[in-house]
Structures are given as structure tokens and as C-alpha cells.
PDB file of C-alpha atoms in Angstrom:
ATOM      1  CA  UNK A   1     194.674 111.573  63.628  1.00  0.00           C
ATOM      2  CA  UNK A   2     191.060 112.324  62.760  1.00  0.00           C
ATOM      3  CA  UNK A   3     190.366 112.611  59.020  1.00  0.00           C
ATOM      4  CA  UNK A   4     187.387 114.689  57.838  1.00  0.00           C
ATOM      5  CA  UNK A   5     185.104 112.686  55.473  1.00  0.00           C
ATOM      6  CA  UNK A   6     185.716 115.217  52.695  1.00  0.00           C
ATOM      7  CA  UNK A   7     189.485 114.755  52.967  1.00  0.00           C
ATOM      8  CA  UNK A   8     189.025 110.984  52.933  1.00  0.00           C
ATOM      9  CA  UNK A   9     187.097 111.433  49.664  1.00  0.00           C
ATOM     10  CA  UNK A  10     189.983 113.503  48.280  1.00  0.00           C
ATOM     11  CA  UNK A  11     192.472 110.852  49.346  1.00  0.00           C
ATOM     12  CA  UNK A  12     190.530 108.032  47.634  1.00  0.00           C
ATOM     13  CA  UNK A  13     190.052 110.203  44.519  1.00  0.00           C
ATOM     14  CA  UNK A  14     193.792 110.918  44.382  1.00  0.00           C
ATOM     15  CA  UNK A  15     194.686 107.253  44.824  1.00  0.00           C
ATOM     16  CA  UNK A  16     192.456 106.266  41.876  1.00  0.00           C
ATOM     17  CA  UNK A  17     194.055 108.913  39.654  1.00  0.00           C
ATOM     18  CA  UNK A  18     197.605 108.112  40.729  1.00  0.00           C
ATOM     19  CA  UNK A  19     197.377 104.328  40.482  1.00  0.00           C
ATOM     20  CA  UNK A  20     195.312 104.288  37.278  1.00  0.00           C
ATOM     21  CA  UNK A  21     198.531 103.769  35.280  1.00  0.00           C
ATOM     22  CA  UNK A  22     199.380 100.544  37.182  1.00  0.00           C
ATOM     23  CA  UNK A  23     197.050  98.182  35.214  1.00  0.00           C
ATOM     24  CA  UNK A  24     198.479  99.635  31.987  1.00  0.00           C
ATOM     25  CA  UNK A  25     202.025  98.857  33.126  1.00  0.00           C
ATOM     26  CA  UNK A  26     200.994  95.304  34.126  1.00  0.00           C
ATOM     27  CA  UNK A  27     199.279  94.801  30.753  1.00  0.00           C
ATOM     28  CA  UNK A  28     202.399  95.843  28.814  1.00  0.00           C
ATOM     29  CA  UNK A  29     204.624  93.609  30.963  1.00  0.00           C
ATOM     30  CA  UNK A  30     202.279  90.634  30.415  1.00  0.00           C
ATOM     31  CA  UNK A  31     201.621  91.052  26.695  1.00  0.00           C
ATOM     32  CA  UNK A  32     204.941  92.739  25.741  1.00  0.00           C
ATOM     33  CA  UNK A  33     202.897  94.924  23.393  1.00  0.00           C
ATOM     34  CA  UNK A  34     202.542  98.699  23.539  1.00  0.00           C
ATOM     35  CA  UNK A  35     202.046  99.761  19.929  1.00  0.00           C
ATOM     36  CA  UNK A  36     198.533 101.240  20.410  1.00  0.00           C
ATOM     37  CA  UNK A  37     199.543 103.357  23.400  1.00  0.00           C
ATOM     38  CA  UNK A  38     200.080 107.069  22.816  1.00  0.00           C
ATOM     39  CA  UNK A  39     203.538 108.225  23.924  1.00  0.00           C
ATOM     40  CA  UNK A  40     202.344 111.859  23.838  1.00  0.00           C
ATOM     41  CA  UNK A  41     199.575 111.067  26.361  1.00  0.00           C
ATOM     42  CA  UNK A  42     202.082 109.818  28.937  1.00  0.00           C
ATOM     43  CA  UNK A  43     204.611 112.573  28.175  1.00  0.00           C
ATOM     44  CA  UNK A  44     201.824 115.135  28.774  1.00  0.00           C
ATOM     45  CA  UNK A  45     200.674 113.385  31.967  1.00  0.00           C
ATOM     46  CA  UNK A  46     204.304 113.359  33.167  1.00  0.00           C
ATOM     47  CA  UNK A  47     204.709 117.071  32.377  1.00  0.00           C
ATOM     48  CA  UNK A  48     201.483 117.734  34.309  1.00  0.00           C
ATOM     49  CA  UNK A  49     202.899 115.738  37.237  1.00  0.00           C
ATOM     50  CA  UNK A  50     206.165 117.745  37.220  1.00  0.00           C
ATOM     51  CA  UNK A  51     204.252 121.065  37.113  1.00  0.00           C
ATOM     52  CA  UNK A  52     201.876 119.956  39.926  1.00  0.00           C
ATOM     53  CA  UNK A  53     204.922 118.871  41.926  1.00  0.00           C
ATOM     54  CA  UNK A  54     206.430 122.372  41.500  1.00  0.00           C
ATOM     55  CA  UNK A  55     203.072 123.903  42.456  1.00  0.00           C
ATOM     56  CA  UNK A  56     202.981 121.783  45.619  1.00  0.00           C
ATOM     57  CA  UNK A  57     206.623 122.660  46.373  1.00  0.00           C
ATOM     58  CA  UNK A  58     205.977 126.417  46.142  1.00  0.00           C
ATOM     59  CA  UNK A  59     202.747 126.073  48.145  1.00  0.00           C
ATOM     60  CA  UNK A  60     204.539 123.988  50.769  1.00  0.00           C
ATOM     61  CA  UNK A  61     202.096 121.074  50.324  1.00  0.00           C
ATOM     62  CA  UNK A  62     203.816 117.767  51.015  1.00  0.00           C
ATOM     63  CA  UNK A  63     200.774 115.739  49.836  1.00  0.00           C
ATOM     64  CA  UNK A  64     200.783 117.402  46.418  1.00  0.00           C
ATOM     65  CA  UNK A  65     204.547 116.817  46.024  1.00  0.00           C
ATOM     66  CA  UNK A  66     204.248 113.212  47.238  1.00  0.00           C
ATOM     67  CA  UNK A  67     201.278 112.118  45.080  1.00  0.00           C
ATOM     68  CA  UNK A  68     202.664 113.792  41.982  1.00  0.00           C
ATOM     69  CA  UNK A  69     206.024 112.151  42.624  1.00  0.00           C
ATOM     70  CA  UNK A  70     204.264 108.763  42.608  1.00  0.00           C
ATOM     71  CA  UNK A  71     202.352 109.737  39.422  1.00  0.00           C
ATOM     72  CA  UNK A  72     205.618 110.752  37.805  1.00  0.00           C
ATOM     73  CA  UNK A  73     207.169 107.355  38.525  1.00  0.00           C
ATOM     74  CA  UNK A  74     204.082 105.588  37.127  1.00  0.00           C
ATOM     75  CA  UNK A  75     204.139 107.649  33.911  1.00  0.00           C
ATOM     76  CA  UNK A  76     207.910 107.204  33.524  1.00  0.00           C
ATOM     77  CA  UNK A  77     207.460 103.408  33.822  1.00  0.00           C
ATOM     78  CA  UNK A  78     204.803 103.388  31.084  1.00  0.00           C
ATOM     79  CA  UNK A  79     207.026 105.516  28.821  1.00  0.00           C
ATOM     80  CA  UNK A  80     209.968 103.156  29.388  1.00  0.00           C
ATOM     81  CA  UNK A  81     207.783 100.065  28.748  1.00  0.00           C
ATOM     82  CA  UNK A  82     206.247 101.707  25.673  1.00  0.00           C
ATOM     83  CA  UNK A  83     209.658 102.538  24.162  1.00  0.00           C
ATOM     84  CA  UNK A  84     210.924  99.058  24.968  1.00  0.00           C
ATOM     85  CA  UNK A  85     208.007  97.096  23.494  1.00  0.00           C
ATOM     86  CA  UNK A  86     206.701  99.315  20.710  1.00  0.00           C
ATOM     87  CA  UNK A  87     208.992  97.964  18.046  1.00  0.00           C
ATOM     88  CA  UNK A  88     207.884  94.362  18.473  1.00  0.00           C
ATOM     89  CA  UNK A  89     205.485  92.987  15.863  1.00  0.00           C
ATOM     90  CA  UNK A  90     201.760  93.244  16.749  1.00  0.00           C
TER      91      UNK A  90
ATOM     92  CA  UNK B   1     191.544 139.720  36.529  1.00  0.00           C
ATOM     93  CA  UNK B   2     195.050 139.398  37.945  1.00  0.00           C
ATOM     94  CA  UNK B   3     196.300 135.812  38.207  1.00  0.00           C
ATOM     95  CA  UNK B   4     199.045 134.974  40.714  1.00  0.00           C
ATOM     96  CA  UNK B   5     202.013 133.183  39.049  1.00  0.00           C
ATOM     97  CA  UNK B   6     201.486 130.165  41.310  1.00  0.00           C
ATOM     98  CA  UNK B   7     197.849 129.841  40.198  1.00  0.00           C
ATOM     99  CA  UNK B   8     198.932 130.164  36.578  1.00  0.00           C
ATOM    100  CA  UNK B   9     201.317 127.239  37.212  1.00  0.00           C
ATOM    101  CA  UNK B  10     198.413 125.241  38.675  1.00  0.00           C
ATOM    102  CA  UNK B  11     196.263 126.082  35.667  1.00  0.00           C
ATOM    103  CA  UNK B  12     198.917 124.926  33.175  1.00  0.00           C
ATOM    104  CA  UNK B  13     199.586 121.770  35.247  1.00  0.00           C
ATOM    105  CA  UNK B  14     195.862 120.967  35.283  1.00  0.00           C
ATOM    106  CA  UNK B  15     195.533 121.528  31.541  1.00  0.00           C
ATOM    107  CA  UNK B  16     198.397 119.075  30.837  1.00  0.00           C
ATOM    108  CA  UNK B  17     196.791 116.433  33.046  1.00  0.00           C
ATOM    109  CA  UNK B  18     193.297 116.935  31.667  1.00  0.00           C
ATOM    110  CA  UNK B  19     194.204 117.019  27.976  1.00  0.00           C
ATOM    111  CA  UNK B  20     196.783 114.212  28.177  1.00  0.00           C
ATOM    112  CA  UNK B  21     194.107 111.754  27.005  1.00  0.00           C
ATOM    113  CA  UNK B  22     193.495 113.709  23.766  1.00  0.00           C
ATOM    114  CA  UNK B  23     196.496 112.330  21.769  1.00  0.00           C
ATOM    115  CA  UNK B  24     195.433 108.807  22.815  1.00  0.00           C
ATOM    116  CA  UNK B  25     191.917 109.410  21.456  1.00  0.00           C
ATOM    117  CA  UNK B  26     193.347 110.816  18.192  1.00  0.00           C
ATOM    118  CA  UNK B  27     195.693 107.812  17.857  1.00  0.00           C
ATOM    119  CA  UNK B  28     192.829 105.318  18.247  1.00  0.00           C
ATOM    120  CA  UNK B  29     190.674 107.234  15.738  1.00  0.00           C
ATOM    121  CA  UNK B  30     193.539 107.303  13.219  1.00  0.00           C
ATOM    122  CA  UNK B  31     194.760 103.721  13.586  1.00  0.00           C
ATOM    123  CA  UNK B  32     191.410 102.122  14.595  1.00  0.00           C
ATOM    124  CA  UNK B  33     193.460  99.985  17.027  1.00  0.00           C
ATOM    125  CA  UNK B  34     193.149  99.915  20.799  1.00  0.00           C
ATOM    126  CA  UNK B  35     194.104  96.377  21.771  1.00  0.00           C
ATOM    127  CA  UNK B  36     197.159  97.318  23.868  1.00  0.00           C
ATOM    128  CA  UNK B  37     195.292  99.952  25.899  1.00  0.00           C
ATOM    129  CA  UNK B  38     194.263  99.000  29.429  1.00  0.00           C
ATOM    130  CA  UNK B  39     190.523  99.431  30.003  1.00  0.00           C
ATOM    131  CA  UNK B  40     191.078  99.267  33.775  1.00  0.00           C
ATOM    132  CA  UNK B  41     193.440 102.268  33.598  1.00  0.00           C
ATOM    133  CA  UNK B  42     190.775 104.486  32.029  1.00  0.00           C
ATOM    134  CA  UNK B  43     187.988 103.104  34.263  1.00  0.00           C
ATOM    135  CA  UNK B  44     190.153 103.971  37.295  1.00  0.00           C
ATOM    136  CA  UNK B  45     190.997 107.425  35.921  1.00  0.00           C
ATOM    137  CA  UNK B  46     187.268 108.003  35.292  1.00  0.00           C
ATOM    138  CA  UNK B  47     186.383 106.871  38.838  1.00  0.00           C
ATOM    139  CA  UNK B  48     189.057 109.264  40.151  1.00  0.00           C
ATOM    140  CA  UNK B  49     187.500 112.060  38.075  1.00  0.00           C
ATOM    141  CA  UNK B  50     184.007 111.343  39.469  1.00  0.00           C
ATOM    142  CA  UNK B  51     185.323 111.314  43.060  1.00  0.00           C
ATOM    143  CA  UNK B  52     187.311 114.541  42.518  1.00  0.00           C
ATOM    144  CA  UNK B  53     184.170 116.100  41.007  1.00  0.00           C
ATOM    145  CA  UNK B  54     182.200 115.159  44.158  1.00  0.00           C
ATOM    146  CA  UNK B  55     185.033 116.543  46.304  1.00  0.00           C
ATOM    147  CA  UNK B  56     184.895 119.831  44.375  1.00  0.00           C
ATOM    148  CA  UNK B  57     181.090 119.896  44.613  1.00  0.00           C
ATOM    149  CA  UNK B  58     181.122 119.506  48.415  1.00  0.00           C
ATOM    150  CA  UNK B  59     183.977 122.022  48.746  1.00  0.00           C
ATOM    151  CA  UNK B  60     182.125 124.465  46.483  1.00  0.00           C
ATOM    152  CA  UNK B  61     185.050 124.651  44.038  1.00  0.00           C
ATOM    153  CA  UNK B  62     183.818 125.290  40.507  1.00  0.00           C
ATOM    154  CA  UNK B  63     187.317 124.785  39.005  1.00  0.00           C
ATOM    155  CA  UNK B  64     187.647 121.297  40.494  1.00  0.00           C
ATOM    156  CA  UNK B  65     184.167 120.327  39.230  1.00  0.00           C
ATOM    157  CA  UNK B  66     184.851 121.844  35.799  1.00  0.00           C
ATOM    158  CA  UNK B  67     188.289 120.298  35.144  1.00  0.00           C
ATOM    159  CA  UNK B  68     187.205 116.902  36.399  1.00  0.00           C
ATOM    160  CA  UNK B  69     184.113 117.088  34.219  1.00  0.00           C
ATOM    161  CA  UNK B  70     186.401 117.618  31.206  1.00  0.00           C
ATOM    162  CA  UNK B  71     188.654 114.725  32.365  1.00  0.00           C
ATOM    163  CA  UNK B  72     185.590 112.522  32.701  1.00  0.00           C
ATOM    164  CA  UNK B  73     184.536 113.222  29.118  1.00  0.00           C
ATOM    165  CA  UNK B  74     188.087 112.494  27.880  1.00  0.00           C
ATOM    166  CA  UNK B  75     188.248 109.165  29.745  1.00  0.00           C
ATOM    167  CA  UNK B  76     184.744 108.194  28.626  1.00  0.00           C
ATOM    168  CA  UNK B  77     185.765 108.843  24.988  1.00  0.00           C
ATOM    169  CA  UNK B  78     188.831 106.597  25.316  1.00  0.00           C
ATOM    170  CA  UNK B  79     186.722 103.852  26.923  1.00  0.00           C
ATOM    171  CA  UNK B  80     184.159 104.092  24.109  1.00  0.00           C
ATOM    172  CA  UNK B  81     186.900 104.046  21.434  1.00  0.00           C
ATOM    173  CA  UNK B  82     188.675 101.160  23.176  1.00  0.00           C
ATOM    174  CA  UNK B  83     185.494  99.037  23.326  1.00  0.00           C
ATOM    175  CA  UNK B  84     184.696  99.888  19.717  1.00  0.00           C
ATOM    176  CA  UNK B  85     188.108  99.055  18.236  1.00  0.00           C
ATOM    177  CA  UNK B  86     189.494  96.375  20.533  1.00  0.00           C
ATOM    178  CA  UNK B  87     187.940  93.468  18.695  1.00  0.00           C
ATOM    179  CA  UNK B  88     189.566  94.334  15.375  1.00  0.00           C
ATOM    180  CA  UNK B  89     192.585  92.293  14.333  1.00  0.00           C
ATOM    181  CA  UNK B  90     195.996  93.754  15.259  1.00  0.00           C
TER     182      UNK B  90
END
């Protein structure tokens, strides 16, 4: 499969956006602290991911559904970690 | 201008994603605390925004350039707030 340079750029751009939440998840797991993190931010990002997933579904774009599915999982993990560790003393 | 329902869905999805960082910025401004926030996460999200902006530029898509420009400003604000307030005691 030959990938056009512009689509390679889009792929790298998407990977950065999708995996940006990973270091945040690692940080919460390591420090067990999540007090300063905004729950609303990740709820909004998750809602955006669900809506983009629907958009991709209706447009028949597997890449949009796939990448937003991954984003959704990342955001859900942060929300779970945040709820689990927020109550602990700073 | 008549907007197709699917494009309206894309617009709402994009708005959620782009403005997700706003509550995080407000939270840091209010609490003056940003210790638990991952700098890498926002640096990666900003890199993704720059790459998507380039993608939109080469594809001639004003919407992609515009929304990623807004995302970029949001991420840059969080990074600035994080660096400013991270050193303060928890």
C-alpha cells in the first residue's frame, strides 16, 4: 500500500492527538494524585469522541470510527483514574 | 446557508473536542494548582494541533486550520498555566 505524504501527516497528527492522554494516565497511576485534573475536560473530550465516532459511522469512515474509539478508551481511563484518586489527600 | 445534518454533527463534535481544555484552564486559574496535570499530554496535544493545521493548510481546508488554531491556543494556555502554577505547594 502506497501512502501519500499528506495522509502520512494526517496519520501522525491523529496519533499525537489520540495518544496525548497516555502520559496523563501514567502520571496518575504513578503519583496516585488527580485532584488538579478537570473532570469536565475529559467528559467533554469523551463526548467529542462519541460524536466523531457517530460522524465516522454515518460517513462510512473506518479510520474515524477506529481513532475515536481509541480516544474514547483513553478518556474513559483518565475519568476512571480521576474518580478513583481524587479523594486522596494532596 | 444550508448545513447538512451530518456536517452539523461534525461541527458539534469538533467544538466539544476543541473547547474541552477550557474547564481545565478555568480550574487552574481558580485553584492556582496544576501539579497533577501532565505537561507531556498538552505538549503532545499541541503537536497534534500543529500537524493537523499543516494538514489542513496543504489540503486547503480553512475549517481544519481554524479549529486546530483554536485548539493550539487552548493547549498553549494550559501549558503556560501549568508552568506558572506547578511549583506552588499542593
